Coordinates of C-alpha atoms and ligand atoms in Angstrom, one line a residue:
M1 CA -40.0 -11.3 35.5
K2 CA -39.4 -15.0 35.8
I3 CA -38.2 -15.6 39.4
L4 CA -36.8 -18.8 40.8
V5 CA -37.2 -19.2 44.5
A6 CA -35.7 -21.9 46.7
D7 CA -36.8 -22.4 50.4
D8 CA -37.1 -25.6 52.3
S9 CA -39.9 -24.2 54.5
K10 CA -43.2 -24.7 52.8
T11 CA -44.7 -21.8 54.6
N12 CA -41.9 -19.3 53.8
L13 CA -42.0 -20.5 50.2
A14 CA -45.7 -19.9 50.0
I15 CA -45.4 -16.4 51.6
I16 CA -42.7 -15.2 49.2
S17 CA -44.3 -16.8 46.1
T18 CA -47.6 -15.0 46.9
A19 CA -45.8 -11.7 47.4
L20 CA -43.9 -12.1 44.1
E21 CA -47.1 -13.0 42.2
Q22 CA -48.9 -10.0 43.6
L23 CA -46.1 -7.9 42.2
G24 CA -46.8 -9.4 38.8
H25 CA -43.9 -11.9 38.5
T26 CA -43.9 -15.5 37.4
V27 CA -42.6 -17.7 40.1
I28 CA -40.8 -21.1 39.9
A29 CA -41.0 -22.4 43.4
T30 CA -38.5 -25.0 44.6
H31 CA -37.9 -26.7 47.9
S32 CA -34.2 -27.4 47.9
G33 CA -30.9 -26.3 46.4
E34 CA -30.7 -29.4 44.2
E35 CA -34.2 -28.7 42.8
A36 CA -33.3 -25.1 42.2
I37 CA -30.3 -26.0 40.1
S38 CA -32.3 -28.4 37.9
E39 CA -35.1 -25.8 37.5
Y40 CA -32.6 -23.1 36.7
E41 CA -31.2 -25.2 33.9
K42 CA -34.7 -25.9 32.5
N43 CA -36.2 -22.4 32.9
K44 CA -33.5 -19.8 32.6
P45 CA -35.1 -17.4 35.1
D46 CA -34.3 -13.6 35.2
L47 CA -33.7 -13.6 39.0
I48 CA -33.0 -16.2 41.7
I49 CA -33.9 -15.9 45.4
L50 CA -32.3 -18.5 47.6
D51 CA -32.9 -19.2 51.3
V52 CA -29.5 -19.4 53.0
V53 CA -30.2 -22.2 55.4
M54 CA -31.7 -25.2 53.7
E55 CA -31.6 -28.9 54.4
G56 CA -29.1 -30.6 52.1
M57 CA -27.5 -28.1 49.8
S58 CA -27.3 -24.6 51.4
G59 CA -28.2 -21.4 49.6
F60 CA -24.5 -20.4 49.3
E61 CA -23.5 -23.8 47.8
C62 CA -26.4 -23.6 45.4
A63 CA -25.3 -20.0 44.4
S64 CA -21.7 -21.1 43.7
K65 CA -22.9 -24.0 41.6
I66 CA -25.2 -21.7 39.5
R67 CA -22.4 -19.1 39.1
A68 CA -20.1 -21.9 37.8
M69 CA -22.6 -22.6 35.1
N70 CA -23.1 -18.9 34.3
T71 CA -21.2 -17.1 31.6
E72 CA -20.9 -13.3 31.2
E73 CA -23.7 -13.4 28.6
N74 CA -26.2 -15.4 30.8
W75 CA -25.4 -13.8 34.2
I76 CA -28.5 -13.7 36.5
P77 CA -28.8 -11.7 39.7
I78 CA -29.1 -13.8 43.0
I79 CA -30.6 -12.6 46.2
F80 CA -30.2 -14.5 49.5
L81 CA -33.0 -14.8 52.0
S82 CA -32.1 -15.2 55.6
A83 CA -33.5 -14.7 59.1
S84 CA -30.5 -13.1 60.6
V85 CA -27.7 -11.3 58.7
D86 CA -24.3 -10.9 60.3
D87 CA -21.1 -9.5 58.6
Q88 CA -19.6 -12.9 58.1
S89 CA -22.6 -14.4 56.3
I90 CA -22.8 -11.3 54.1
S91 CA -19.3 -11.7 53.0
Q92 CA -19.7 -15.5 52.5
G93 CA -22.9 -14.9 50.5
I94 CA -21.2 -12.3 48.2
N95 CA -18.2 -14.6 47.7
A96 CA -20.6 -17.4 46.7
G97 CA -21.8 -15.2 43.9
G98 CA -24.8 -13.5 45.5
D99 CA -25.7 -9.9 44.8
D100 CA -28.0 -8.8 47.7
Y101 CA -29.6 -9.9 50.9
L102 CA -33.2 -9.9 52.0
T103 CA -34.0 -10.5 55.7
K104 CA -37.0 -12.3 56.9
P105 CA -39.6 -11.1 57.6
F106 CA -39.6 -8.6 54.8
S107 CA -42.2 -6.0 53.6
Q108 CA -43.7 -6.1 50.1
I109 CA -42.1 -2.7 49.5
T110 CA -38.6 -3.9 50.4
L111 CA -39.0 -6.9 48.2
E112 CA -40.2 -4.8 45.3
A113 CA -37.3 -2.3 45.7
K114 CA -34.7 -5.1 45.8
I115 CA -36.1 -6.7 42.7
K116 CA -36.2 -3.4 40.8
A117 CA -32.5 -2.7 41.8
M118 CA -31.5 -6.2 40.6
Q119 CA -33.4 -5.7 37.4
R120 CA -31.6 -2.4 36.8
I121 CA -28.2 -4.1 37.4
A122 CA -29.1 -6.8 35.0
E123 CA -30.2 -4.3 32.3
M124 CA -27.0 -2.3 32.7
K125 CA -24.9 -5.5 32.5
K126 CA -26.7 -6.4 29.3
K127 CA -26.1 -2.9 27.8
L128 CA -22.4 -3.1 28.8
L129 CA -22.1 -6.5 27.1
L130 CA -23.7 -5.1 23.9
T131 CA -21.4 -2.1 23.9
T132 CA -18.3 -4.3 24.5
E133 CA -19.4 -6.4 21.5
E134 CA -19.9 -3.3 19.3
L135 CA -16.5 -2.0 20.3
K136 CA -14.9 -5.3 19.5
V137 CA -16.5 -5.2 16.0
L138 CA -15.5 -1.5 15.5
S139 CA -11.9 -2.1 16.6
S140 CA -11.6 -5.1 14.3
T141 CA -13.3 -3.9 11.1
D142 CA -12.5 -1.4 8.5
P143 CA -15.3 1.2 8.4
L144 CA -15.1 1.8 4.7
T145 CA -15.4 -1.7 3.4
G146 CA -16.7 -3.7 6.4
T147 CA -13.9 -6.2 6.0
Y148 CA -11.5 -6.8 8.9
N149 CA -8.7 -4.3 9.5
R150 CA -5.0 -4.6 9.9
L151 CA -5.2 -5.0 13.7
Q152 CA -7.5 -8.0 13.4
F153 CA -5.4 -9.4 10.6
E154 CA -2.4 -9.4 12.9
K155 CA -4.3 -11.2 15.6
S156 CA -6.1 -13.7 13.3
I157 CA -3.0 -14.8 11.4
K158 CA -1.5 -16.1 14.7
E159 CA -4.7 -18.0 15.4
K160 CA -4.9 -19.4 11.9
I161 CA -1.3 -20.6 12.0
A162 CA -2.1 -22.4 15.3
T163 CA -5.3 -23.9 13.8
A164 CA -3.3 -25.0 10.7
D165 CA -0.8 -26.8 13.0
R166 CA -3.5 -28.4 15.1
Q167 CA -5.6 -29.7 12.3
N168 CA -2.7 -30.4 9.9
L169 CA -3.9 -27.8 7.4
T170 CA -2.1 -25.2 5.3
L171 CA -2.7 -21.5 5.4
G172 CA -2.8 -19.6 2.1
L173 CA -2.0 -15.9 2.3
L174 CA -2.9 -13.5 -0.6
F175 CA -1.7 -9.9 -0.7
I176 CA -3.6 -7.9 -3.2
D177 CA -2.5 -4.4 -4.2
L178 CA -4.4 -2.3 -6.7
D179 CA -2.3 -1.0 -9.6
H180 CA -1.9 2.8 -9.9
F181 CA -4.6 3.5 -7.4
K182 CA -3.0 6.8 -6.5
A183 CA -3.5 8.0 -10.1
I184 CA -7.3 7.3 -9.7
N185 CA -7.4 9.2 -6.5
D186 CA -5.5 12.1 -8.1
T187 CA -7.7 12.1 -11.2
F188 CA -11.2 11.4 -9.9
G189 CA -10.8 12.6 -6.3
H190 CA -11.0 10.8 -2.9
N191 CA -14.7 10.3 -2.9
I192 CA -14.6 8.2 -6.0
G193 CA -11.4 6.6 -4.7
D194 CA -13.4 5.5 -1.6
L195 CA -16.3 4.2 -3.6
L196 CA -13.9 2.2 -5.7
I197 CA -12.3 0.7 -2.7
R198 CA -15.7 -0.3 -1.3
E199 CA -16.7 -1.9 -4.6
V200 CA -13.3 -3.7 -4.9
A201 CA -13.9 -5.2 -1.4
D202 CA -17.4 -6.4 -2.5
R203 CA -16.0 -8.0 -5.6
I204 CA -13.2 -9.7 -3.5
K205 CA -15.8 -11.0 -1.1
E206 CA -17.6 -12.7 -4.0
C207 CA -14.4 -14.6 -4.9
V208 CA -13.9 -16.3 -1.6
R209 CA -15.9 -18.6 0.8
I210 CA -17.8 -17.2 3.7
D211 CA -15.3 -18.5 6.2
D212 CA -12.2 -17.2 4.5
F213 CA -10.7 -14.1 6.1
I214 CA -10.6 -10.8 4.3
A215 CA -9.0 -7.6 5.6
R216 CA -8.0 -4.2 4.2
I217 CA -4.6 -3.5 5.6
G218 CA -3.7 -0.3 3.8
G219 CA -5.3 2.3 1.4
D220 CA -5.5 0.0 -1.5
E221 CA -4.1 -3.2 0.0
F222 CA -6.2 -6.3 0.9
V223 CA -5.2 -9.6 2.4
I224 CA -7.0 -12.9 2.3
M225 CA -6.3 -16.0 4.4
I226 CA -7.6 -19.4 3.4
L227 CA -7.3 -22.4 5.7
D228 CA -7.5 -25.7 3.7
K229 CA -5.8 -29.0 3.0
D230 CA -4.2 -27.8 -0.2
T231 CA -4.3 -24.0 -0.1
A232 CA -1.6 -23.6 -2.8
H233 CA -4.2 -24.7 -5.3
T234 CA -7.2 -22.9 -3.8
A235 CA -5.2 -19.7 -3.4
E236 CA -4.3 -19.7 -7.1
V237 CA -7.9 -20.3 -8.1
V238 CA -9.0 -17.4 -5.8
A239 CA -6.2 -15.1 -7.2
K240 CA -7.3 -15.8 -10.8
K241 CA -10.9 -15.0 -9.9
I242 CA -9.9 -11.8 -8.2
L243 CA -7.8 -10.6 -11.2
D244 CA -10.7 -11.3 -13.5
K245 CA -13.3 -9.7 -11.3
L246 CA -11.3 -6.5 -10.7
A247 CA -10.4 -6.2 -14.3
Q248 CA -14.1 -5.6 -15.2
P249 CA -14.8 -1.9 -15.5
F250 CA -16.3 -0.1 -12.5
T251 CA -19.1 2.5 -13.0
L252 CA -18.9 5.1 -10.2
E253 CA -21.0 8.3 -10.4
N254 CA -21.1 8.1 -14.2
N255 CA -17.3 7.5 -14.5
T256 CA -16.1 4.3 -16.0
I257 CA -12.9 3.3 -14.3
R258 CA -10.7 0.4 -15.1
I259 CA -8.1 -0.9 -12.7
S260 CA -6.0 -4.0 -12.3
S261 CA -4.4 -5.6 -9.3
S262 CA -1.1 -7.4 -8.4
I263 CA -1.3 -10.4 -6.1
G264 CA 1.4 -12.2 -4.1
L265 CA 0.8 -15.7 -2.7
A266 CA 2.5 -17.4 0.2
C267 CA 1.6 -20.6 2.0
Y268 CA 2.2 -21.7 5.6
P269 CA 4.2 -23.7 6.4
Y270 CA 6.2 -23.8 3.1
N271 CA 6.9 -20.1 2.6
G272 CA 7.4 -19.0 6.2
L273 CA 7.0 -20.6 9.6
T274 CA 6.2 -17.5 11.6
R275 CA 3.6 -14.7 11.1
D276 CA 6.3 -12.2 10.1
T277 CA 8.2 -14.4 7.6
L278 CA 4.9 -15.5 6.0
V279 CA 3.7 -11.9 5.6
Q280 CA 7.1 -10.9 4.2
S281 CA 6.9 -13.8 1.7
A282 CA 3.5 -12.7 0.4
D283 CA 4.7 -9.1 0.2
I284 CA 7.8 -10.1 -1.8
A285 CA 5.7 -12.2 -4.1
M286 CA 3.3 -9.2 -4.6
Y287 CA 6.2 -6.9 -5.4
H288 CA 7.4 -9.4 -7.9
A289 CA 4.0 -9.4 -9.5
K290 CA 4.3 -5.6 -9.8
E291 CA 7.7 -5.9 -11.4
L292 CA 6.4 -8.3 -13.9
G293 CA 4.1 -5.6 -15.3
R294 CA 1.2 -5.8 -12.7
N295 CA -2.2 -7.3 -13.4
N296 CA -0.9 -10.8 -12.4
F297 CA -0.3 -13.1 -9.4
Q298 CA 2.9 -14.7 -8.3
N299 CA 3.6 -17.5 -5.9
Y300 CA 6.5 -16.9 -3.6
T301 CA 9.8 -18.6 -4.5
N302 CA 13.2 -18.7 -2.8
E303 CA 14.8 -16.9 -5.7
M304 CA 12.5 -14.0 -5.1
N305 CA 13.8 -13.9 -1.6
Q306 CA 17.4 -13.7 -2.8
K307 CA 16.5 -10.9 -5.1
Y308 CA 14.7 -9.1 -2.3
R309 CA 17.8 -9.5 0.0
R310 CA 20.0 -8.1 -2.8
Q311 CA 17.6 -5.1 -3.1
V312 CA 17.6 -4.5 0.6
S313 CA 21.4 -4.6 0.8
L314 CA 21.6 -2.3 -2.2
E315 CA 19.1 0.0 -0.6
Q316 CA 21.2 0.2 2.6
E317 CA 24.4 0.9 0.6
L318 CA 22.6 3.5 -1.4
R319 CA 21.8 5.4 1.8
F320 CA 25.5 6.0 2.2
A321 CA 26.4 6.6 -1.5
L322 CA 26.0 10.3 -1.4
E323 CA 28.0 11.0 1.8
R324 CA 30.7 8.6 0.7
S325 CA 30.9 10.4 -2.7
Q326 CA 30.2 7.3 -4.7
L327 CA 27.8 9.0 -7.0
F328 CA 29.0 10.9 -10.1
I329 CA 27.6 12.2 -13.3
V330 CA 28.8 11.4 -16.8
Y331 CA 27.7 13.4 -19.9
Q332 CA 26.7 12.2 -23.3
P333 CA 26.7 14.8 -26.0
I334 CA 23.7 15.4 -28.2
Y335 CA 24.6 16.3 -31.8
N336 CA 23.2 18.1 -34.7
L337 CA 23.3 15.1 -37.0
I338 CA 24.1 17.2 -40.1
S339 CA 26.7 19.7 -38.8
K340 CA 28.0 17.1 -36.2
Q341 CA 28.2 20.0 -33.6
I342 CA 27.3 19.5 -30.0
V343 CA 24.0 21.1 -29.3
G344 CA 23.3 19.6 -25.9
M345 CA 24.3 16.9 -23.5
E346 CA 22.6 14.6 -21.1
G347 CA 23.8 14.1 -17.6
L348 CA 23.6 10.5 -16.6
L349 CA 24.0 9.3 -13.0
R350 CA 26.5 6.7 -12.0
W351 CA 27.1 4.8 -8.7
K352 CA 30.6 3.4 -8.1
H353 CA 30.4 1.1 -5.1
N354 CA 33.6 -0.1 -3.5
S355 CA 32.8 -3.8 -3.7
F356 CA 29.9 -4.0 -6.2
G357 CA 31.6 -1.8 -8.8
I358 CA 29.6 0.4 -11.2
I359 CA 25.9 -0.1 -10.8
S360 CA 23.5 1.0 -13.5
P361 CA 20.9 3.7 -12.9
N362 CA 18.4 1.3 -14.3
I363 CA 18.9 -0.8 -11.1
F364 CA 19.5 1.8 -8.4
I365 CA 17.0 4.6 -9.5
P366 CA 14.0 2.3 -9.0
I367 CA 15.4 1.4 -5.5
A368 CA 15.9 5.1 -4.7
E369 CA 12.3 5.8 -5.8
E370 CA 10.9 3.0 -3.6
C371 CA 12.9 3.9 -0.5
G372 CA 12.3 7.6 -0.7
L373 CA 16.0 8.5 -1.4
I374 CA 15.1 9.8 -4.9
M375 CA 14.4 13.3 -3.8
Q376 CA 17.8 13.7 -2.1
I377 CA 19.6 12.0 -5.0
G378 CA 17.6 13.9 -7.7
N379 CA 18.3 17.3 -6.1
W380 CA 22.0 16.3 -5.9
V381 CA 22.0 15.5 -9.7
L382 CA 20.3 18.8 -10.5
E383 CA 22.7 20.8 -8.4
N384 CA 25.8 19.1 -9.8
V385 CA 24.7 19.4 -13.5
C386 CA 23.9 23.1 -13.0
Q387 CA 27.2 23.7 -11.3
Q388 CA 29.1 21.9 -14.1
G389 CA 27.1 23.9 -16.7
A390 CA 28.1 27.1 -15.0
K391 CA 31.7 26.0 -15.1
W392 CA 31.5 25.3 -18.8
N393 CA 29.8 28.7 -19.3
E394 CA 32.8 30.4 -17.5
L395 CA 35.1 28.6 -20.0
G396 CA 33.1 30.1 -22.8
F397 CA 31.0 27.1 -23.7
D398 CA 27.4 28.2 -23.5
H399 CA 26.0 27.2 -26.9
F400 CA 24.3 24.0 -25.6
K401 CA 21.6 22.8 -23.3
L402 CA 22.1 20.4 -20.4
S403 CA 19.5 17.7 -19.9
V404 CA 18.7 16.1 -16.6
N405 CA 16.5 13.0 -16.1
L406 CA 13.8 13.5 -13.6
S407 CA 12.0 10.8 -11.7
A408 CA 8.2 11.0 -11.5
H409 CA 8.4 11.5 -7.7
Q410 CA 10.4 14.7 -8.3
I411 CA 8.1 16.4 -10.7
H412 CA 5.0 15.5 -8.6
Q413 CA 6.5 17.3 -5.5
N414 CA 4.7 20.5 -4.7
S415 CA 8.0 22.1 -3.8
F416 CA 9.8 21.1 -7.0
I417 CA 9.8 24.6 -8.7
D418 CA 11.0 26.2 -5.5
T419 CA 13.9 23.7 -5.1
L420 CA 14.8 24.1 -8.8
N421 CA 14.8 27.9 -8.5
S422 CA 17.1 27.9 -5.5
I423 CA 19.5 25.5 -7.3
L424 CA 19.5 27.8 -10.3
I425 CA 20.2 30.9 -8.2
A426 CA 22.9 29.2 -6.1
T427 CA 24.7 27.8 -9.2
K428 CA 24.1 30.9 -11.4
F429 CA 23.0 28.6 -14.2
S430 CA 20.5 29.9 -16.7
P431 CA 17.1 28.1 -16.9
R432 CA 17.2 28.6 -20.6
Q433 CA 20.2 26.2 -20.8
L434 CA 18.4 23.5 -18.7
E435 CA 16.3 20.8 -20.2
L436 CA 14.4 18.3 -18.0
E437 CA 13.6 14.8 -19.3
L438 CA 10.4 13.1 -18.1
T439 CA 9.2 9.7 -18.9
E440 CA 5.7 8.9 -19.9
P441 CA 4.7 7.3 -16.5
S442 CA 5.5 10.7 -14.9
L443 CA 2.8 12.3 -17.0
V444 CA 0.1 9.6 -16.8
S445 CA -1.6 11.0 -13.7
F446 CA -2.7 14.4 -15.0
T447 CA -3.1 16.5 -11.9
N448 CA -3.6 20.2 -11.9
Q449 CA -0.4 20.4 -9.8
L450 CA 1.6 18.7 -12.6
K451 CA 0.1 21.0 -15.2
T452 CA 1.0 24.0 -13.1
T453 CA 4.6 22.7 -12.6
I454 CA 5.2 22.1 -16.3
T455 CA 3.6 25.4 -17.2
K456 CA 5.8 27.2 -14.7
L457 CA 8.9 25.5 -16.1
H458 CA 7.9 26.6 -19.6
D459 CA 7.5 30.2 -18.3
M460 CA 10.9 30.1 -16.6
G461 CA 12.4 29.1 -19.9
V462 CA 13.2 25.5 -18.9
N463 CA 12.4 23.0 -21.7
T464 CA 10.8 19.6 -21.0
T465 CA 11.5 16.5 -23.1
I466 CA 9.6 13.3 -23.1
D467 CA 12.2 10.6 -22.7
D468 CA 11.9 7.0 -24.1
F469 CA 9.0 8.2 -26.1
G470 CA 6.6 5.5 -27.3
T471 CA 7.8 2.7 -25.0
R472 CA 5.2 3.0 -22.3
Y473 CA 1.7 4.4 -22.2
S474 CA 0.1 5.3 -25.4
S475 CA -2.0 8.1 -24.1
L476 CA -1.0 11.1 -26.1
S477 CA -3.3 13.6 -24.6
Y478 CA -0.6 15.0 -22.4
L479 CA 1.1 16.3 -25.5
R480 CA -1.8 18.6 -25.9
S481 CA -2.3 19.4 -22.2
F482 CA 1.3 20.3 -21.3
P483 CA 3.8 22.7 -23.0
I484 CA 6.4 20.1 -23.9
S485 CA 9.4 21.1 -26.1
S486 CA 10.8 17.8 -27.4
L487 CA 10.4 14.1 -27.8
K488 CA 13.2 11.6 -27.4
I489 CA 12.8 8.5 -29.5
D490 CA 13.8 5.5 -27.5
K491 CA 16.9 3.5 -28.5
E492 CA 14.8 0.4 -28.8
F493 CA 13.2 1.6 -32.0
L494 CA 16.5 2.4 -33.6
I495 CA 17.7 -1.2 -33.5
N496 CA 18.2 -2.5 -37.1
I497 CA 16.1 0.4 -38.4
Q498 CA 17.2 -0.1 -42.0
H499 CA 15.9 -3.7 -42.2
D500 CA 13.2 -3.9 -39.4
V501 CA 10.1 -2.7 -41.1
K502 CA 8.1 -2.2 -37.9
N503 CA 10.8 -0.1 -36.3
S504 CA 11.3 2.0 -39.3
I505 CA 7.6 2.7 -39.5
I506 CA 7.4 3.5 -35.8
V507 CA 10.4 5.9 -36.0
K508 CA 9.0 7.6 -39.1
S509 CA 5.6 8.0 -37.4
L510 CA 7.2 9.4 -34.2
I511 CA 9.2 11.9 -36.2
S512 CA 6.1 13.1 -38.1
L513 CA 4.1 13.3 -34.9
A514 CA 6.7 15.5 -33.4
V515 CA 7.1 17.7 -36.5
N516 CA 3.3 18.1 -36.8
L517 CA 3.0 19.1 -33.1
N518 CA 5.9 21.5 -33.6
L519 CA 8.2 19.7 -31.2
N520 CA 11.9 19.0 -31.4
V521 CA 12.7 15.3 -32.0
I522 CA 15.9 13.7 -30.7
A523 CA 17.0 10.1 -31.4
E524 CA 18.9 8.2 -28.7
G525 CA 21.0 5.0 -29.0
I526 CA 22.6 5.8 -32.4
E527 CA 25.2 3.1 -33.0
N528 CA 26.0 3.4 -36.7
D529 CA 26.1 5.7 -39.6
E530 CA 23.1 4.1 -41.4
Q531 CA 20.9 5.1 -38.5
I532 CA 22.1 8.7 -38.9
Q533 CA 21.3 8.7 -42.6
F534 CA 17.9 7.2 -42.0
L535 CA 17.1 9.8 -39.3
I536 CA 18.2 12.7 -41.5
I537 CA 16.2 11.5 -44.5
N538 CA 13.1 11.2 -42.3
G539 CA 13.4 14.6 -40.7
C540 CA 15.1 14.0 -37.3
F541 CA 18.3 16.1 -37.1
L542 CA 19.3 15.7 -33.4
G543 CA 20.7 12.6 -31.8
Q544 CA 23.0 10.9 -29.3
G545 CA 24.5 7.4 -29.1
Y546 CA 27.7 5.4 -28.7
Y547 CA 28.5 5.9 -32.4
L548 CA 28.8 9.6 -31.8
S549 CA 30.1 9.5 -28.2
K550 CA 29.6 7.4 -25.2
P551 CA 28.7 9.1 -21.9
I552 CA 32.0 10.6 -20.6
S553 CA 33.3 12.3 -17.5
A554 CA 33.0 16.1 -17.1
N555 CA 36.8 16.5 -17.7
D556 CA 36.7 14.5 -20.9
M557 CA 33.7 16.5 -21.9
T558 CA 35.7 19.8 -21.4
N559 CA 38.4 18.4 -23.6
L560 CA 35.9 17.4 -26.2
L561 CA 34.4 20.9 -26.2
M562 CA 37.8 22.4 -26.5
N563 CA 38.7 20.2 -29.4
E564 CA 35.4 21.0 -31.1
S565 CA 35.9 24.7 -30.7
K566 CA 39.5 24.4 -32.1
S567 CA 38.3 22.5 -35.1
N568 CA 35.5 25.1 -35.6
I569 CA 38.1 27.8 -35.5
N570 CA 40.1 25.8 -38.1
V571 CA 37.1 25.5 -40.3
I572 CA 36.2 29.2 -40.3
P573 CA 39.1 30.9 -42.1
Ligands
C2E601 P1 17.8 7.4 -20.5 O1 17.5 8.7 -20.0 O2 16.9 7.0 -21.6 O3 19.3 7.4 -20.9 C1 19.8 6.8 -22.1 C2 20.5 5.5 -21.8 O4 21.0 5.0 -23.0 C3 21.7 5.8 -20.9 O5 21.9 4.6 -20.1 C4 22.8 5.8 -21.9 O6 24.1 5.5 -21.4 C5 22.4 4.8 -22.9 N1 22.9 4.9 -24.2 C6 23.3 6.1 -24.8 N2 23.7 5.8 -26.1 C7 23.5 4.5 -26.3 C8 23.8 3.7 -27.4 O7 24.2 4.1 -28.5 N3 23.4 2.3 -27.3 C9 22.9 1.9 -26.1 N4 22.6 0.6 -26.1 N5 22.7 2.7 -25.1 C10 23.0 4.0 -25.2 P2 22.2 4.8 -18.6 O8 23.1 5.9 -18.4 O9 22.5 3.4 -18.1 O10 20.8 5.3 -18.0 C11 19.7 4.5 -17.9 C12 18.5 5.2 -17.5 O11 18.6 5.6 -16.1 C13 18.3 6.5 -18.2 O12 17.7 6.3 -19.4 C14 17.4 7.3 -17.2 O13 16.1 6.9 -17.3 C15 17.9 6.8 -15.9 N6 18.8 7.8 -15.3 C16 20.1 8.0 -15.5 N7 20.5 9.1 -14.8 C17 19.4 9.5 -14.1 C18 19.2 10.6 -13.1 O14 20.1 11.4 -12.8 N8 18.0 10.7 -12.5 C19 17.0 9.8 -12.9 N9 15.8 10.0 -12.3 N10 17.1 8.9 -13.8 C20 18.4 8.7 -14.4
MG602 MG1 17.2 10.5 -20.6
MG603 MG1 15.9 7.5 -23.0

């Protein structure tokens, strides 16, 4: 050990120095408090022994000065040396920063014991410091990726805002969310999901400077903070780099995986003056990027904020829509295009708000999906359609199927079949009369659970239709994997079908695809007779659209059914 000793008596200094050297220590001998301080600064000893009574600076004074220079990290034990030790001087010595007392004269054994005890304390203190450091790192980092975690992000953003203010800088905030990450987890399993997240983090690290801040703040959500003079520009450059880097395929355990990301950018002080508003702005911008088809980045704008506020207020209103009976269902008949008879009808949800008026399901269904209300609303629709179907059956109308649109969230629920079964039992509606419409995004993440659900539906006699067919994902493999009954051609393809060569080719191909796969094919959005003729000539015999009938209320539908049955009676002599 390197031990610094201060004693103004030459003899005492010689005695203690010899004793220490005999114990194998290196001694820095000083004759005054002043000299001890200057040697302490030069030599950084492991232990200090100070005589209490010295000419000039006393041992206590010297100890307090040294303690004032000490930090937690370079703390050194101090022992006082004194001829007589009373209670008062003990307390004075400890208050001055000393750790122990040695009374003169002392034996070699006592000296050795005291030094060992001090050594032990110093080692324990060092270990404690290391553990505290490790704990600090652990509590601030994400174990999977080694980037910071949400907790650290929340702490650091405050500090960065303060730095930006002090140094007249701007703070760029990037929110990065992977697109359809859940589908990857579902398809390849969580292990691969974790590997992917780790590699994503590595790629993100390559896109920023070493002093930029990166944190993973959710399963597949990352955040970056950049402090700079002009972060608006830098953040865009970084966002572009990240989009490119993440779009390159990943190879994980022999699987080639492609993903993309959506990034929202917000800049302090322009897009938010507090931590919360800035984070909200980046979040809003990120959702906007998702809405614009994902795989892009968006800078926050005030218009986005207005749109967000509208969404929030719609969301709040939607929470009351059911209990205030503002939701209702209209029915659009599906016809046999040749006989012009009703073969089915589609239940379409409507929301009539007291002040907003009628709101389109295209607007409120996505909100319901996002805020988790879709299950409640979806079940309500199923129950009401089945109830209405049972009423029509009682009136003798049982020659058609009733279609219900399902959200992806509903079909992916484990409990979906049980819920449907209890609705069918409660309403006494036959599963054979029920048709469920799914859109392609619902089927994109093939899970075993989804396959089981659709197979069970098939076994129960419930038909499934792919709605808006051809408008979204082009992966057709689900047509082979799942027992689907029908395809519904989206109305978009029927527009100007007689003259638009592309549309006519698409519709013809979709019809032949369905026919070859032995599926029913239904056209939606029929607005004129030419479309009907085109469809019949090309082999599609079922359809719905404003030309045939707009969606109408259940009562109007009852009248329509009655008129239809009367005219049928008239036809048959
Ligand atoms: P969808 O299932 O593809 O429904 C067809 C949409 O086309 C309906 O719009 C219908 O009113 C409209 N339509 C019917 N014939 C014509 C036509 O000749 N020309 C034109 N231009 N449009 C026609 P709607 O009722 O606004 O519904 C929009 C979408 O909202 C539906 O598309 C469906 O995806 C969703 N939706 C409606 N009700 C529900 C529901 O209960 N649950 C869920 N999850 N989604 C629903
Ligand atoms: Mg539909
Ligand atoms: Mg459709």
